[in-house]
Amino acid sequence: MGKLDQEAINEKIKKGKEKEMKEKKKQIKEKIKKEKVSFFTDFKNFIMKGNVLDLAVAVVISTAFNAIVTGLVKYIITPFVTYFTSGQSIEEWEYVLKEAVTEIQDGAEVILEEAITIQYGLWIQTIVDFLIIAFSIFVAVRIIKNTERKLKASEIAEKEAAEAAKKAADAEAAAAAAAAAAEKAAAEKAALDEFYANVKEQSALLREIRDNMNK
């Protein structure tokens, strides 16, 4: 092999390697392009996830539930409390640490210094709101859990019934197979007994014929 032939072979090998590298780079680029997700597609996949949807539903429900509780306290509970406390609502309950300093100017009372008060009525109102919300959530969760428990019990009962039916069917099939096997064995035994009986009968007949011929 000459020097020129060797150089031609090396050149072909080099070109083959370069072509192979280009193919690999092309495949890698195509793979990256396929795996690349656009911004809007990624956002769509994000908002369509179960956790995000559940969170959105929870926010909407909690907002509506807060309005219900606020209405219950404001329009039902507060009037009763106001009635039994001589027309003073819970939010107006306060303890005055220092009276306000006022002065009459031009026939009108002007507050020179605001009163310092502990507004414990607002705090009690917040506690009442919290207790109502907590109790309502407790009742809702309890109802949901009882419903889930009943559904699970029903599913478990159906599953156990299906398993029992399957076991009974398997046992019946096994009993039928055993009976068929016993019947087959009995038939084979009867056939063998009949065969041996025939052989004995033929043997006795042959002995009798032999004895008669020997006489």
Coordinates of C-alpha atoms in Angstrom, one line a residue:
M1 CA 0.0 0.0 0.0
G2 CA 1.5 3.3 -1.0
K3 CA 1.7 6.5 0.8
L4 CA -1.0 8.2 -1.2
D5 CA -3.4 5.3 -0.5
Q6 CA -2.7 5.6 3.2
E7 CA -3.4 9.3 3.2
A8 CA -6.7 8.8 1.3
I9 CA -7.8 6.2 3.9
N10 CA -6.9 8.6 6.7
E11 CA -8.8 11.4 5.0
K12 CA -11.9 9.2 4.6
I13 CA -11.7 8.2 8.3
K14 CA -11.4 11.9 9.3
K15 CA -14.4 12.8 7.2
G16 CA -16.4 9.9 8.6
K17 CA -15.7 11.1 12.1
E18 CA -16.6 14.7 11.3
K19 CA -19.9 13.5 9.8
E20 CA -20.6 11.4 12.8
M21 CA -20.0 14.3 15.1
K22 CA -22.3 16.5 13.1
E23 CA -25.0 13.9 13.3
K24 CA -24.6 13.6 17.0
K25 CA -24.8 17.5 17.4
K26 CA -27.9 17.6 15.2
Q27 CA -29.6 14.9 17.3
I28 CA -28.7 16.7 20.5
K29 CA -30.2 20.0 19.2
E30 CA -33.4 18.2 18.1
K31 CA -33.7 16.6 21.5
I32 CA -33.2 19.9 23.3
K33 CA -35.8 21.6 21.0
K34 CA -38.4 18.9 21.7
E35 CA -37.8 19.1 25.4
K36 CA -37.9 22.9 25.5
V37 CA -41.3 24.2 26.7
S38 CA -42.6 27.6 25.9
F39 CA -43.4 30.1 28.7
F40 CA -47.2 30.0 28.1
T41 CA -47.1 26.2 27.9
D42 CA -45.2 26.0 31.1
F43 CA -47.6 28.4 32.8
K44 CA -50.6 26.4 31.5
N45 CA -49.1 23.2 32.9
F46 CA -48.5 25.0 36.2
I47 CA -52.0 26.4 36.7
M48 CA -53.6 23.1 35.6
K49 CA -51.9 21.2 38.3
G50 CA -54.2 19.7 41.0
N51 CA -52.5 21.6 43.9
V52 CA -52.9 25.0 42.3
L53 CA -56.5 24.4 41.4
D54 CA -57.3 23.1 44.9
L55 CA -55.6 26.2 46.4
A56 CA -57.6 28.5 44.2
V57 CA -60.9 26.8 45.2
A58 CA -59.9 26.9 48.8
V59 CA -59.2 30.7 48.6
V60 CA -62.5 31.4 46.9
I61 CA -64.4 29.2 49.4
S62 CA -62.6 30.8 52.4
T63 CA -63.5 34.3 51.2
A64 CA -67.1 33.4 50.8
F65 CA -67.1 31.6 54.2
N66 CA -65.5 34.6 55.9
A67 CA -68.4 36.8 54.5
I68 CA -70.9 34.3 55.9
V69 CA -69.3 34.3 59.4
T70 CA -69.0 38.1 59.4
G71 CA -72.7 38.3 58.5
L72 CA -73.6 35.8 61.2
V73 CA -71.7 37.8 63.9
K74 CA -72.8 41.2 62.7
Y75 CA -76.5 40.6 61.9
I76 CA -77.5 37.8 64.4
I77 CA -75.1 37.5 67.3
T78 CA -74.2 41.2 67.8
P79 CA -77.9 42.3 68.1
F80 CA -78.6 39.7 70.8
V81 CA -75.5 40.8 72.8
T82 CA -76.5 44.5 72.3
Y83 CA -80.0 43.7 73.6
F84 CA -78.7 42.0 76.7
T85 CA -76.1 44.6 77.4
S86 CA -78.4 47.7 77.4
G87 CA -77.7 48.7 73.8
Q88 CA -73.9 48.4 73.8
S89 CA -72.3 46.1 71.3
I90 CA -69.3 44.0 72.0
E91 CA -67.0 46.2 69.9
E92 CA -67.8 49.2 72.1
W93 CA -66.7 47.5 75.3
E94 CA -63.6 49.2 76.6
Y95 CA -61.7 50.1 79.8
V96 CA -60.7 53.7 80.1
L97 CA -57.2 54.2 81.4
K98 CA -57.2 58.0 81.0
E99 CA -60.2 60.2 80.2
A100 CA -60.0 62.5 77.1
V101 CA -59.2 66.1 77.7
T102 CA -61.8 68.4 76.2
E103 CA -62.5 72.1 76.1
I104 CA -65.4 74.2 75.0
Q105 CA -64.4 76.6 72.3
D106 CA -67.0 78.7 70.5
G107 CA -69.8 76.7 72.0
A108 CA -68.4 73.4 70.8
E109 CA -66.5 70.7 72.6
V110 CA -63.1 70.2 71.2
I111 CA -60.9 67.2 72.1
L112 CA -57.5 68.4 73.2
E113 CA -56.1 65.0 74.1
E114 CA -57.5 61.6 73.1
A115 CA -58.6 59.1 75.7
I116 CA -56.4 56.1 76.4
T117 CA -58.6 53.0 76.4
I118 CA -58.2 49.2 76.4
Q119 CA -60.6 48.0 73.7
Y120 CA -61.1 44.5 75.0
G121 CA -64.5 44.4 73.2
L122 CA -62.7 44.2 69.8
W123 CA -60.5 41.4 71.1
I124 CA -63.5 39.5 72.4
Q125 CA -65.2 40.0 69.0
T126 CA -62.1 38.6 67.3
I127 CA -62.2 35.5 69.6
V128 CA -65.9 35.0 68.8
D129 CA -65.2 35.2 65.1
F130 CA -62.4 32.7 65.5
L131 CA -64.6 30.3 67.5
I132 CA -67.4 30.4 65.0
I133 CA -65.0 29.8 62.1
A134 CA -63.2 27.0 63.9
F135 CA -66.5 25.3 64.9
S136 CA -67.8 25.6 61.3
I137 CA -64.6 24.2 59.9
F138 CA -64.7 21.4 62.5
V139 CA -68.3 20.5 61.5
A140 CA -67.5 20.6 57.8
V141 CA -64.3 18.4 58.2
R142 CA -66.2 16.0 60.5
I143 CA -69.0 15.6 57.9
I144 CA -66.4 15.1 55.1
K145 CA -64.5 12.5 57.2
N146 CA -67.7 10.6 58.1
T147 CA -68.7 10.6 54.4
E148 CA -65.2 9.3 53.4
R149 CA -65.4 6.7 56.1
K150 CA -68.7 5.4 54.9
L151 CA -67.5 5.4 51.3
K152 CA -64.4 3.5 52.3
A153 CA -66.4 1.0 54.4
S154 CA -68.7 0.4 51.4
E155 CA -65.7 -0.1 49.1
I156 CA -64.1 -2.4 51.6
A157 CA -67.3 -4.4 52.0
E158 CA -67.7 -4.7 48.2
K159 CA -64.1 -5.7 47.9
E160 CA -64.4 -8.4 50.6
A161 CA -67.6 -9.6 48.9
A162 CA -65.9 -9.8 45.6
E163 CA -62.9 -11.7 47.2
A164 CA -65.3 -14.1 48.9
A165 CA -67.1 -14.8 45.7
K166 CA -63.8 -15.3 43.9
K167 CA -62.7 -17.7 46.6
A168 CA -66.0 -19.6 46.5
A169 CA -65.7 -19.8 42.7
D170 CA -62.1 -21.1 43.0
A171 CA -63.1 -23.6 45.6
E172 CA -66.0 -24.8 43.4
A173 CA -63.7 -25.1 40.4
A174 CA -61.1 -27.0 42.5
A175 CA -63.9 -29.3 43.8
A176 CA -65.1 -29.9 40.2
A177 CA -61.6 -30.6 39.0
A178 CA -61.0 -33.0 41.9
A179 CA -64.2 -34.8 41.1
A180 CA -63.4 -35.0 37.4
A181 CA -59.9 -36.3 38.3
A182 CA -61.4 -38.9 40.7
E183 CA -63.9 -40.0 38.0
K184 CA -61.2 -40.3 35.5
A185 CA -59.0 -42.4 37.8
A186 CA -62.0 -44.6 38.6
A187 CA -62.7 -45.1 34.9
E188 CA -59.0 -45.9 34.2
K189 CA -58.9 -48.4 37.2
A190 CA -62.1 -50.1 35.9
A191 CA -60.6 -50.4 32.4
L192 CA -57.4 -51.9 33.9
D193 CA -59.4 -54.3 36.0
E194 CA -61.4 -55.4 32.9
F195 CA -58.2 -55.8 30.9
Y196 CA -56.6 -57.9 33.6
A197 CA -59.8 -60.0 33.9
N198 CA -59.8 -60.6 30.2
V199 CA -56.1 -61.6 30.3
K200 CA -56.8 -64.0 33.1
E201 CA -59.7 -65.5 31.2
Q202 CA -57.7 -65.9 28.0
S203 CA -54.8 -67.4 29.9
A204 CA -57.1 -69.9 31.6
L205 CA -58.7 -70.7 28.2
L206 CA -55.2 -71.2 26.6
R207 CA -54.2 -73.5 29.5
E208 CA -57.3 -75.5 29.1
I209 CA -56.7 -75.9 25.3
R210 CA -53.1 -76.9 25.9
D211 CA -54.1 -79.5 28.5
N212 CA -56.7 -80.9 26.1
M213 CA -54.1 -81.1 23.3
N214 CA -51.6 -82.9 25.5
K215 CA -54.1 -85.7 26.4

